[in-house]
Coordinates of C-alpha atoms in Angstrom, one line a residue:
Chain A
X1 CA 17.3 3.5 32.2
X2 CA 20.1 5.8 31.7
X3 CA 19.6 9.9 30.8
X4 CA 21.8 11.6 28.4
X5 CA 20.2 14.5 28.7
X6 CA 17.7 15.5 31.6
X7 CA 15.1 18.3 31.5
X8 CA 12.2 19.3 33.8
X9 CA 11.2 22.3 31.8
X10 CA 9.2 22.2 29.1
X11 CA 10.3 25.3 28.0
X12 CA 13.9 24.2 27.8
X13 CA 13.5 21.5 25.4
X14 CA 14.9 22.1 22.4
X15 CA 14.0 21.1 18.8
X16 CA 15.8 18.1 17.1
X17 CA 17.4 18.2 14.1
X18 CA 20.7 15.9 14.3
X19 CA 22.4 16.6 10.4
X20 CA 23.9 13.2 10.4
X21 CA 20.0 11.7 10.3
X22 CA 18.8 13.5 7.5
X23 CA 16.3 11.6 5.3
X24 CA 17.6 12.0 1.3
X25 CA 14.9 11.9 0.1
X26 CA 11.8 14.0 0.1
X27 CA 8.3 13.5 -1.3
X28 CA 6.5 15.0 -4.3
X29 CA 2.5 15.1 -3.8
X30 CA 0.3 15.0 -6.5
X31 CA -3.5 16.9 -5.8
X32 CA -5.2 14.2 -7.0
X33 CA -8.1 14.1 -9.3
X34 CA -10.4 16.4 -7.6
X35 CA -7.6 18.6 -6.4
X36 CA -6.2 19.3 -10.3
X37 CA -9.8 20.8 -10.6
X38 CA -9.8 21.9 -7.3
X39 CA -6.2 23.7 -8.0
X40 CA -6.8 24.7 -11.3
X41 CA -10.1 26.7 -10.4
X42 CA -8.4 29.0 -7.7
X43 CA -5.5 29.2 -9.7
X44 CA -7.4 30.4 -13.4
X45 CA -10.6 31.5 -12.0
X46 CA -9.5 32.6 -8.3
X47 CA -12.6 30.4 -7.7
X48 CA -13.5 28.2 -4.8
X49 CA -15.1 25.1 -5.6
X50 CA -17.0 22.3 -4.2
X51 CA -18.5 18.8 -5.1
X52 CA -21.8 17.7 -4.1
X53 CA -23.2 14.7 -3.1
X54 CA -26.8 14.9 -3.9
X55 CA -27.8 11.4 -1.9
X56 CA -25.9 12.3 1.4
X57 CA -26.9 16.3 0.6
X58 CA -23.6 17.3 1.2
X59 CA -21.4 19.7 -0.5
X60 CA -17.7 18.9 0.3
X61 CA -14.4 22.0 0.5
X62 CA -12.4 21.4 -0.9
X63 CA -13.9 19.2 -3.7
X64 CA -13.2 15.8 -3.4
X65 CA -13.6 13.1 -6.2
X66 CA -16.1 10.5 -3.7
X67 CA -18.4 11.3 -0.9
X68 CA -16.7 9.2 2.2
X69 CA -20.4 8.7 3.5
X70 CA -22.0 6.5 0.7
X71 CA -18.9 6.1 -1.5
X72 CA -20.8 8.3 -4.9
X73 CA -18.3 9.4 -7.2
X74 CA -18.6 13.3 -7.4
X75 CA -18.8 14.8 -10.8
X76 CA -21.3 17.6 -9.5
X77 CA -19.0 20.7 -9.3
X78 CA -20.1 23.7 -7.8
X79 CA -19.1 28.0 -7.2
X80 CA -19.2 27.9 -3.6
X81 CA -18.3 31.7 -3.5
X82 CA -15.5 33.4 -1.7
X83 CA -17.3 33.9 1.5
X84 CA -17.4 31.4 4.8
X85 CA -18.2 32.1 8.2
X86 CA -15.6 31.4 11.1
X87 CA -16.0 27.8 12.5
X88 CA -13.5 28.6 15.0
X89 CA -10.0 30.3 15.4
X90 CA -7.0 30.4 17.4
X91 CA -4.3 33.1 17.6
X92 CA -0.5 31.8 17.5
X93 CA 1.6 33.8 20.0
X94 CA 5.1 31.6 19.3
X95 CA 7.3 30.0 16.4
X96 CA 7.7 27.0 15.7
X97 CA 11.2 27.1 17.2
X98 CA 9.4 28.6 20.0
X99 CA 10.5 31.9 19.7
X100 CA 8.0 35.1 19.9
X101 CA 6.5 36.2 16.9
X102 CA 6.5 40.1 16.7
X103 CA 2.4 40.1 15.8
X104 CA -0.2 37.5 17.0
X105 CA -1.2 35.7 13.7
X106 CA -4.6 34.3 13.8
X107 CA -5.8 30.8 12.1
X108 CA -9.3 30.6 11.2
X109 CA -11.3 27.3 10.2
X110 CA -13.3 29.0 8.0
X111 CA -16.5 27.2 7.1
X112 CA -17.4 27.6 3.0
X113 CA -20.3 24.9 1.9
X114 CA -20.2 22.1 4.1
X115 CA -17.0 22.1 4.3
X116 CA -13.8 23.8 6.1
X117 CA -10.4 25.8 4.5
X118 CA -7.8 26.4 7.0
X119 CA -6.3 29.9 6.8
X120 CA -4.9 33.1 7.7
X121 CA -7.0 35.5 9.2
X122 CA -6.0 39.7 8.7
X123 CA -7.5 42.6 8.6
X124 CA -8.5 42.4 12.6
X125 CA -7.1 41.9 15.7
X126 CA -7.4 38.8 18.1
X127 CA -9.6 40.5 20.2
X128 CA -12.3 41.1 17.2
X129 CA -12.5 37.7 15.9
X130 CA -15.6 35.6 17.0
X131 CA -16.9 32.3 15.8
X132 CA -19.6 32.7 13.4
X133 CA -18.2 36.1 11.6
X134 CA -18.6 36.3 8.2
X135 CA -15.3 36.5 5.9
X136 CA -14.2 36.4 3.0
X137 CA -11.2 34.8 0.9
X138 CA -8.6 37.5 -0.7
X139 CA -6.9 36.4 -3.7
X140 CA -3.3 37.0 -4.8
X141 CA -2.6 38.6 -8.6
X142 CA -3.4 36.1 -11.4
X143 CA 0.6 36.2 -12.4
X144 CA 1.3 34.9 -8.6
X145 CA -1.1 31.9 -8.2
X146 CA 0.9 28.5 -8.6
X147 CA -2.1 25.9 -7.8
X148 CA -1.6 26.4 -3.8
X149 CA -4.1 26.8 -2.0
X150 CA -1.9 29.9 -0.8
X151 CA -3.3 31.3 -4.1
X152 CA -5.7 32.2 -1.6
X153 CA -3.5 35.0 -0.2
X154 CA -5.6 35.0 3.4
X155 CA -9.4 35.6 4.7
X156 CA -10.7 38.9 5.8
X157 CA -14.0 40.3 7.9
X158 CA -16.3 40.7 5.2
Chain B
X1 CA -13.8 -19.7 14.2
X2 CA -16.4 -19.2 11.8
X3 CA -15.7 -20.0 8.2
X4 CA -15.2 -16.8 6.3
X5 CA -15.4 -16.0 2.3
X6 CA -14.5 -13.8 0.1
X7 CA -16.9 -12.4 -2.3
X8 CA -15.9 -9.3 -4.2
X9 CA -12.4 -8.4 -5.8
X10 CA -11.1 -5.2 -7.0
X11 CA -7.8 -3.3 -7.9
X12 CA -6.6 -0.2 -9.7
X13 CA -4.2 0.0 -12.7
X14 CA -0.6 -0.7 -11.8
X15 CA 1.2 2.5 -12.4
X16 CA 4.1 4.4 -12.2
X17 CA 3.5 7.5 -11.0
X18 CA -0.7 8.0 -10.7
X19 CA -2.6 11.5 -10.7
X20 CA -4.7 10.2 -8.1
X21 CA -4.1 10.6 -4.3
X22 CA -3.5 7.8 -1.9
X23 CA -7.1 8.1 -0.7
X24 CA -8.1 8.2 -4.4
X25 CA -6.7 5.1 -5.4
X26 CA -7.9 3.3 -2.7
X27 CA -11.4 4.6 -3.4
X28 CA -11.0 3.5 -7.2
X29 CA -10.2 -0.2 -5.7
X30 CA -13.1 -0.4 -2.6
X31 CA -15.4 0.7 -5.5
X32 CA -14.7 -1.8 -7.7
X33 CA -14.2 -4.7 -4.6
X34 CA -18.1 -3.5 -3.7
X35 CA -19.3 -3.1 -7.0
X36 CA -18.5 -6.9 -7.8
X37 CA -20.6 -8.6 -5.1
X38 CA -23.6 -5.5 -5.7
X39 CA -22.5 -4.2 -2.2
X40 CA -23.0 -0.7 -1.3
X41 CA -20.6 0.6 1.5
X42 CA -23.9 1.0 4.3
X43 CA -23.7 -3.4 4.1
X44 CA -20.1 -3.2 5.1
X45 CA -19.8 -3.2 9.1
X46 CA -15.9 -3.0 9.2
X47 CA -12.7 -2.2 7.6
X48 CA -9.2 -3.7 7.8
X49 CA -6.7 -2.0 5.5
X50 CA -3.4 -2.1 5.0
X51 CA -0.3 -0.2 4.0
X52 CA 3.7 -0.3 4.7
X53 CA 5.7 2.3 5.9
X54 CA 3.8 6.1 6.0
X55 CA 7.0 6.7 4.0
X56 CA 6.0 6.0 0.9
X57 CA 2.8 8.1 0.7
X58 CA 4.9 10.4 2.7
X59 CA 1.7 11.2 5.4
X60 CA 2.1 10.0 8.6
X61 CA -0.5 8.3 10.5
X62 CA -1.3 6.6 6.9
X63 CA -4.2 4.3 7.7
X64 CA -6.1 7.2 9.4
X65 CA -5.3 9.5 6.6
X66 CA -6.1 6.6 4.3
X67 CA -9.5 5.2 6.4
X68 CA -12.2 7.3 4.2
X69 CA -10.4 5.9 0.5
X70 CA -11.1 2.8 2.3
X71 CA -14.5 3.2 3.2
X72 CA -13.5 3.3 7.4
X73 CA -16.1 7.1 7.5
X74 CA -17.8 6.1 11.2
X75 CA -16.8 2.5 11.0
X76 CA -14.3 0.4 12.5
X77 CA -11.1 0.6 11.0
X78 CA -8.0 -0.8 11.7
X79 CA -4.8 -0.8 9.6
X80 CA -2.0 -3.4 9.8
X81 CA 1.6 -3.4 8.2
X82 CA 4.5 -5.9 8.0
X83 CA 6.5 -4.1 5.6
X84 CA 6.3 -6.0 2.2
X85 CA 4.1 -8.8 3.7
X86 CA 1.4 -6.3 4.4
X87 CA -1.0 -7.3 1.2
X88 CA -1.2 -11.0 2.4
X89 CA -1.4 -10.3 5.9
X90 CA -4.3 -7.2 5.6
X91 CA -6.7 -10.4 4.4
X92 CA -5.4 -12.4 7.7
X93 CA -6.0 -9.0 9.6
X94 CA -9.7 -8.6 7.8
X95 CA -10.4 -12.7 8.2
X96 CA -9.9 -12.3 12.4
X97 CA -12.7 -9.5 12.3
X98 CA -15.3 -11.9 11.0
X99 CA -13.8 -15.4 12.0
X100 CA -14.1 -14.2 15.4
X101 CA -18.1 -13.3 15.2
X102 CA -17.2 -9.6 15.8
X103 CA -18.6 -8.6 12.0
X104 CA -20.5 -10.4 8.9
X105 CA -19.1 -8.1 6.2
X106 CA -15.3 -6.5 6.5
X107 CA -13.3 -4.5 3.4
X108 CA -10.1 -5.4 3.4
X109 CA -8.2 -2.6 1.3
X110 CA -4.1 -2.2 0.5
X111 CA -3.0 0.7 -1.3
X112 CA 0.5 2.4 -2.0
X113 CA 1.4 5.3 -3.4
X114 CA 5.2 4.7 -4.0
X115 CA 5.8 7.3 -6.9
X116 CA 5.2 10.4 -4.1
X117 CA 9.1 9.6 -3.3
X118 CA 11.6 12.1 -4.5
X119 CA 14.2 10.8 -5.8
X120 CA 13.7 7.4 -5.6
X121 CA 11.7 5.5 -2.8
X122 CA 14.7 3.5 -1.6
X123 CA 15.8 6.6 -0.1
X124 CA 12.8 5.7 3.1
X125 CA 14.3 2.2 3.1
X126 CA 17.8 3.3 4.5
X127 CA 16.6 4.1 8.0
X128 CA 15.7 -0.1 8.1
X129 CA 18.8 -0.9 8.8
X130 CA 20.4 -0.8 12.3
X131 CA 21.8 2.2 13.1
X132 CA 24.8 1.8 14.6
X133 CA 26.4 -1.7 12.9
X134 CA 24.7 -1.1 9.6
X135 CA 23.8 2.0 8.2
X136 CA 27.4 3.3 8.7
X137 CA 28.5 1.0 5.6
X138 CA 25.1 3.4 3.8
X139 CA 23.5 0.0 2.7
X140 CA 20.8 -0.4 0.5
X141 CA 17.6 -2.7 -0.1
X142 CA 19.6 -4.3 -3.2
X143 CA 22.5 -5.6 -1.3
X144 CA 20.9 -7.3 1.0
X145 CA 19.1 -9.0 -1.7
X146 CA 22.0 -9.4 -3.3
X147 CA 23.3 -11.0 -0.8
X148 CA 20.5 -13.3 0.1
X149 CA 20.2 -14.1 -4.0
X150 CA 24.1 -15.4 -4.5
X151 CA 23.9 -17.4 -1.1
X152 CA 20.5 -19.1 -2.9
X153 CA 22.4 -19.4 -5.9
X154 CA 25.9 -20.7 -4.2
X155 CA 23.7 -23.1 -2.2
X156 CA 22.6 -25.0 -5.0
X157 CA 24.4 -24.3 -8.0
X158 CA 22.3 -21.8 -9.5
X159 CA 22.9 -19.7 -12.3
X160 CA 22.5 -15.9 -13.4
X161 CA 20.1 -17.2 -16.1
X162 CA 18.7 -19.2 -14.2
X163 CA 17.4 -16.9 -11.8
X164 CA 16.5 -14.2 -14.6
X165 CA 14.2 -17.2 -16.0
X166 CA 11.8 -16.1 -13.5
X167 CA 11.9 -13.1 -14.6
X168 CA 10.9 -13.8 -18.1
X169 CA 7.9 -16.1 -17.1
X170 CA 6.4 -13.9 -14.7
X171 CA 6.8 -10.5 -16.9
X172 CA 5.5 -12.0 -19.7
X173 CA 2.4 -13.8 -18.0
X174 CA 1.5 -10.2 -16.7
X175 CA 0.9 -8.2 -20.0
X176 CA -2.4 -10.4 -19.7
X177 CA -3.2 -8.9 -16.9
X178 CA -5.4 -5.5 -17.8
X179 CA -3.9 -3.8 -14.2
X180 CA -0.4 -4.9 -15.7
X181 CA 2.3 -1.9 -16.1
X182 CA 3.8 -2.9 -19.3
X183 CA 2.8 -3.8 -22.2
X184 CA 6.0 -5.5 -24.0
X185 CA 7.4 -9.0 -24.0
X186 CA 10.9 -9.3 -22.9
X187 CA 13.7 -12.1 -23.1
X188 CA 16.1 -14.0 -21.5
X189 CA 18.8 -11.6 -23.1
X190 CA 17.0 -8.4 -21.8
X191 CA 17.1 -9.7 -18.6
X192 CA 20.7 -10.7 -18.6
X193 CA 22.1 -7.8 -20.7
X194 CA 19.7 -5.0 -18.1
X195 CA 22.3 -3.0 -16.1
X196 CA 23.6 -4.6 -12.9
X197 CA 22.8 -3.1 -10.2
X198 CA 24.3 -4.7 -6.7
X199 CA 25.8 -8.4 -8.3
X200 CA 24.0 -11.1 -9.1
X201 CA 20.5 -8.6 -9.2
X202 CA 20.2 -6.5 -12.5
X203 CA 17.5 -4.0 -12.9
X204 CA 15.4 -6.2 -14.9
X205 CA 15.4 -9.3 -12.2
X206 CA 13.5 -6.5 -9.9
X207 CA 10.0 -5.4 -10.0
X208 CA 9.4 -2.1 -11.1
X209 CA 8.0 0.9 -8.4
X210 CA 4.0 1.3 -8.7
X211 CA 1.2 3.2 -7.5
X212 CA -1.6 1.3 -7.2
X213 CA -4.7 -0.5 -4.8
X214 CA -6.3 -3.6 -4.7
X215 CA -9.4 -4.5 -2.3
X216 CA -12.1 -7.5 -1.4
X217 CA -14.6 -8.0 0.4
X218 CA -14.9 -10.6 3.2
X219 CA -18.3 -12.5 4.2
X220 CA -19.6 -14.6 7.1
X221 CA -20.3 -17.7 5.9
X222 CA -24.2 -17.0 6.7
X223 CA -23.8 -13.7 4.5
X224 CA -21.7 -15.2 1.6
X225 CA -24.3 -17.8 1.1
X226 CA -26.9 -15.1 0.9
X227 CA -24.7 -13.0 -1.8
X228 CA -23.0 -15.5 -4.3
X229 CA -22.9 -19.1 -5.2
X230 CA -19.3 -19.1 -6.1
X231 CA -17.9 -18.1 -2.3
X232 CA -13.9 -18.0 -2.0
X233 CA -13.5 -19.5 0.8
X234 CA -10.5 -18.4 3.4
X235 CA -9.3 -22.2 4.5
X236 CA -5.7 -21.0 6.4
X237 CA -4.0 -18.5 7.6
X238 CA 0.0 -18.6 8.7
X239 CA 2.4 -15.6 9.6
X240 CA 6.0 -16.3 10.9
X241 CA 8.7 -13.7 12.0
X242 CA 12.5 -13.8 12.1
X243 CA 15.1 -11.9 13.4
X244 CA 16.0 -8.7 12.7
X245 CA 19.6 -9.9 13.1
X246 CA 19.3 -10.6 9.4
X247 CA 22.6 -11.1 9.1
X248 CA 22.5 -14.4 11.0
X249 CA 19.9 -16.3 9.2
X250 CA 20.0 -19.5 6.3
X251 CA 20.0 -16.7 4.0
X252 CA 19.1 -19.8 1.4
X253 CA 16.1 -21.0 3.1
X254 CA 13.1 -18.8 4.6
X255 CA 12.5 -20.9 7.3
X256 CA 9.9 -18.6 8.8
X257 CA 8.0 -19.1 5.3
X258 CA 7.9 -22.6 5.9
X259 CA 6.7 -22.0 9.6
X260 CA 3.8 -19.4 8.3
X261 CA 3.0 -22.3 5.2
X262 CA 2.7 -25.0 7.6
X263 CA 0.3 -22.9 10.3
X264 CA -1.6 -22.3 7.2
X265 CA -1.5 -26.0 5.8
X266 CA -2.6 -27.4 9.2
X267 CA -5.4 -24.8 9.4
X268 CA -6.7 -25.8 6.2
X269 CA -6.3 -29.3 6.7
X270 CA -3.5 -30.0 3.7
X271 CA -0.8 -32.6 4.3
X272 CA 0.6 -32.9 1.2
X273 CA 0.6 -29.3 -0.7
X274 CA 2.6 -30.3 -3.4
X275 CA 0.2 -32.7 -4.3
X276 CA -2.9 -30.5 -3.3
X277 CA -1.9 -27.1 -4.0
X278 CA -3.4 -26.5 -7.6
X279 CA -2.1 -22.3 -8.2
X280 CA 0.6 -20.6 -5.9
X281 CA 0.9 -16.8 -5.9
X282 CA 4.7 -16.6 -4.3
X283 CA 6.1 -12.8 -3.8
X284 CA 8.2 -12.1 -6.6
X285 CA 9.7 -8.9 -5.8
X286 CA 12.7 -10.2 -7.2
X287 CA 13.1 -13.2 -9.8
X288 CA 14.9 -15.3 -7.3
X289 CA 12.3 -14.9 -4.5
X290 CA 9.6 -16.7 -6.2
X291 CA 11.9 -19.8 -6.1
X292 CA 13.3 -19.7 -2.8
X293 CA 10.0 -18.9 -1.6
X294 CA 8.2 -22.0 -3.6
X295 CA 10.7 -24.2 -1.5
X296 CA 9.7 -22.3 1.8
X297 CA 5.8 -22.9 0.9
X298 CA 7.2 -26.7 0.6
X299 CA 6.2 -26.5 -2.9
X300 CA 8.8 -27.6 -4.5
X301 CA 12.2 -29.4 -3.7
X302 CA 15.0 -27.5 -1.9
X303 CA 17.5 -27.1 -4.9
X304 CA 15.4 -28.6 -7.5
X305 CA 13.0 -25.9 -8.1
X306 CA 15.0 -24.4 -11.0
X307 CA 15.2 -27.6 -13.0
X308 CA 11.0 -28.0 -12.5
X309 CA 10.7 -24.2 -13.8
X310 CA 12.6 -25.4 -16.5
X311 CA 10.4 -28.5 -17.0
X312 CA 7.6 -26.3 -17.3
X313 CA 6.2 -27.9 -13.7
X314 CA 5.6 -24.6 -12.6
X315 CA 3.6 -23.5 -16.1
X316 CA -0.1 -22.3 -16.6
X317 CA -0.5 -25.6 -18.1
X318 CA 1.9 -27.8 -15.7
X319 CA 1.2 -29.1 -12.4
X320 CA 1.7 -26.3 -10.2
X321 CA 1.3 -23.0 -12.0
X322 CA 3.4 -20.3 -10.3
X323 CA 2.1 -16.7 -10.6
X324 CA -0.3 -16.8 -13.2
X325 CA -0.9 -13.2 -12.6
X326 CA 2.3 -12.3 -13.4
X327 CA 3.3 -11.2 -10.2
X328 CA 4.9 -8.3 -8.9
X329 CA 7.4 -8.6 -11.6
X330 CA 5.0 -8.7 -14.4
X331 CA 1.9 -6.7 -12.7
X332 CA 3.8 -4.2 -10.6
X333 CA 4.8 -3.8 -7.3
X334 CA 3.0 -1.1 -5.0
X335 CA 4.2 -3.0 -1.8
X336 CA 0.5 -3.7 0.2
X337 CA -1.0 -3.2 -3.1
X338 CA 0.6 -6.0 -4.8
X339 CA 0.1 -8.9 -1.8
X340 CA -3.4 -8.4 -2.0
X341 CA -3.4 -8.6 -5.9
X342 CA -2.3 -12.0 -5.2
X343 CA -5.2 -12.6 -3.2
X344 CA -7.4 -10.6 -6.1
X345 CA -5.7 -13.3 -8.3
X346 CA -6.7 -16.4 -6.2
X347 CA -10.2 -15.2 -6.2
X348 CA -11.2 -14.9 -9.9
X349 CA -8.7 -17.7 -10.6
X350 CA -10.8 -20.1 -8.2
X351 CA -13.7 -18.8 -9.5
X352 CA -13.5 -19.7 -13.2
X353 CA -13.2 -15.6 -13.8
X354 CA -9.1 -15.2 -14.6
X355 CA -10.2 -14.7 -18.3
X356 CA -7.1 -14.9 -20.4
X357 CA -4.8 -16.0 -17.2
X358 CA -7.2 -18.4 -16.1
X359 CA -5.5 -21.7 -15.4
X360 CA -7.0 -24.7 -16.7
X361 CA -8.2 -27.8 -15.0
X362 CA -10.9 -25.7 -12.6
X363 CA -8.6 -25.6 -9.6
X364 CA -9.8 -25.7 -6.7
X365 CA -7.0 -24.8 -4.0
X366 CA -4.2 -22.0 -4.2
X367 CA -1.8 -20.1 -1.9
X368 CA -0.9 -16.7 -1.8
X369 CA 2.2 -15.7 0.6
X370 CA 3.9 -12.5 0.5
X371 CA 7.1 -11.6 2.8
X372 CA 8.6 -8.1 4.2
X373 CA 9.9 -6.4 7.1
X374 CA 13.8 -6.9 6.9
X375 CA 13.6 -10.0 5.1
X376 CA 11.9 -11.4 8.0
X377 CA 8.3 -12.1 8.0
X378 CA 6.5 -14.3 5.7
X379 CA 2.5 -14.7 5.6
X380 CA 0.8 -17.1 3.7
X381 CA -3.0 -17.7 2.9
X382 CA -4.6 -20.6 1.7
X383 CA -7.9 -20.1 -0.5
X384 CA -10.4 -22.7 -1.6
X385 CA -13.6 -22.6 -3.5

């Protein structure tokens, strides 16, 4: 085996981004048929929702258009509200090109239903967070909501 | 090896670009593959899917992302891909689970999701190629059909029109298929006067980009007995795989079709499948490929197979029908998706159940092969009621 480059440090490696190996082309998603509902509902209504599986008493965030457990389609849409508890967090110290950031941002897996929404956590400090606090999602302006589920600005301590 | 059946079928409309999400569509399929055979997902105890390149659907990791669409929650779930071949190999992949005694019941589930691609999907295709000989020259999938095509043709004398006859029989024969794409006959001159696009291939001698899934279910022999009286049974199983080098190959013949047809043919015990073949699905991606693979599957004649299409041999109503779904030209063409249509097609067609398609005679035995990776691989399953 031959090196053409050698490193022993993690923290020297550097990211890879040759411009000559490019992809052209790039990929355009659609949300599916639960997530247009799903979309359109935080978007309109700055409303979470959920679907419910009634056999497998389940009530899945984001909705989803079939419960993976018994295979039901789901047609039973629910308000889950805009509060969740935290399921668990972690507090990002670096970029993703590895620089510093200038603030800690903290990431919360914020349980709503039965189910989980990733998302920013403000309105504390690392040190306050704990698993099982109670918080609650903060919505942008109507006129700023596109259908992401950044239309959900961030979560705060209730 | 235990015998192993099929018992359930299902797909999705073919489509061009669908609202539903990878996981979606493959839901839409397993539903209807369990829903035909009164299944409920608790009586499946496995789950082989498959899917080509994470490109298309643009997650990587697919078959994990995939595995719930597919009805893998808490089971065991294994994806395969071979690149185009992947619908025809997925059944080969889902057969080994219950052949082997491992499982009774196993989902077998292709889905792809090509429209997610932005521009055009053949953008993911140009990383195939080697790096460092090839994709300096900024090749495309089309030439190297292209090039494979006009050696096929040179080989044997073939024309332009005869080639885009293909075309013609199989896109027509799909708008009676209800997953079909389209919905209007075309002819001979549409084919000929469509836009070239890399010589001899014009845009209408290629099948079209879908979104779709297509799904079965597979039975021990003990279970299938139990379920249905009209078991499909899985009688052989062949895979073969060039070089990579494609460059260097009998770009005329797939001789690694005929390998995969013959491990098949021996499995199922047929010696003369010409004579005992009664419906061959052959991949169609392009016009010329169903030919040149009807002579790999030792179906037909090595340079003779245009003059039987244009006897009509190759008819619903002749000896050997050839694609009486209508293929990937005439159903559509989401890459794993559209092999196991073929397979979907096999089943309801050896089962009496093809409904306008079916063909007549009540056959009895058909092939299904499909063929990907760069140019390469060919699988090839033979089915028997």
């Amino acid at each position: 085996m031959a090196f053409l480059e050698r490193s022993t440090k993690n923290t020297e490696n550097r990211y890879w981004y040759p411009e000559e190996n490019t992809f052209p082309v790039s990929n355009r998603y659609t949300t599916g048929v639960a997530g247009q509902r799903f979309f359109g509902e935080l978007k309109d209504n700055a409303r979470i929702t959920g679907t419910r599986c009634h056999s497998c008493q389940v009530t899945f965030v984001p909705a989803r258009m079939f419960c993976e457990r018994c295979f039901a389609r789901l047609d039973d849409w629910l308000d889950v509200g805009s509060e969740g508890t935290v399921f668990s967090y972690t507090v990002a110290y670096v970029n993703r090109d590895g620089s510093a950031k200038p603030e800690p941002a903290i990431i919360a897996a914020v349980r709503v239903a039965d189910g989980i929404l990733v998302h920013r956590l403000l309105g504390c400090n690392a040190g306050e967070v704990t698993i099982g606090m109670k918080v609650q999602a903060v919505f942008r302006p109507e006129a700023e909501r596109t259908g992401s589920i950044l239309d959900i600005s961030h979560f705060r301590p209730v | 090896m235990r015998k192993v059946a099929v018992i359930g079928a299902g797909m999705t409309k073919f489509v061009r670009r669908a609202l539903e999400t990878p996981k979606e569509l493959s839901f839409e399929a397993t539903k209807a593959a369990l829903d035909s055979c009164g299944l409920r997902l608790e009586d499946i105890e496995c789950v082989a899917h498959g899917s080509a390149p994470d490109a298309f659907d643009g997650v990587h990791q697919k078959g994990e992302y995939l595995a719930d669409g597919c009805g893998g929650w808490n089971k065991p779930t294994m994806r395969v891909f071979v690149g185009g071949a992947t619908g025809v190999h997925a059944i080969i992949h889902g057969w080994y689970h219950v052949a082997s005694g491992m499982f009774d019941t196993c989902l077998v589930v292709c889905e792809e999701k090509m429209s997610n691609a932005m521009p055009h999907a053949q953008g993911f295709f140009l990383t195939i190629f080697d790096h460092t000989t090839e994709r300096a020259l900024q090749p495309n999938l089309l030439w190297i059909f292209a090039l494979e095509k006009n050696r096929y043709m040179q080989r044997y004398g073939y024309t332009k029109e005869d080639m885009a006859l293909v075309a013609v029989k199989n896109k027509n024969q799909g708008l009676k298929h209800p997953a079909s794409q389209f919905k209007d006959p075309v002819t001979l001159e549409d084919i000929l006067n469509s836009e070239v696009m890399a010589y001899p291939v014009n845009r209408l001698d290629v099948s079209p980009v879908s979104d779709g899934a297509a799904a079965v279910v597979l039975a021990s022999e003990k279970v299938a007995k139990r379920l249905t009286d009209k078991p499909v049974w899985v009688e052989g199983v062949g895979w073969s795989l060039d070089t990579a080098y494609w460059g260097t190959r009998d770009l005329y013949y797939p001789r690694y079709t005929e390998h995969a047809a013959r491990m098949a043919y021996k499995m199922a015990g047929i010696r003369e499948p010409h004579k005992q073949i009664n419906i061959a699905e052959p991949y169609d991606p392009f016009g010329y490929k169903a030919l040149h693979h009807m002579e790999g599957l030792l179906l037909s004649p090595r340079g003779k197979t245009v003059q039987l299409l244009r006897d009509g041999y190759f008819d619903m109503d002749g000896n050997l029908p050839m694609c009486p779904s209508g293929g990937l030209l005439g159903v559509g063409n989401p890459i794993a998706a559209a092999g196991m249509m073929k397979i979907c097609e096999l089943f309801w067609q050896l089962r009496g159940e093809a409904g306008e398609r079916q063909v007549p005679g009540n056959p009895k035995l058909g092939v299904a092969q499909a063929w990907g990776d760069l140019m390469q691989v060919s699988s090839v399953v033979v089915m028997g009621s």
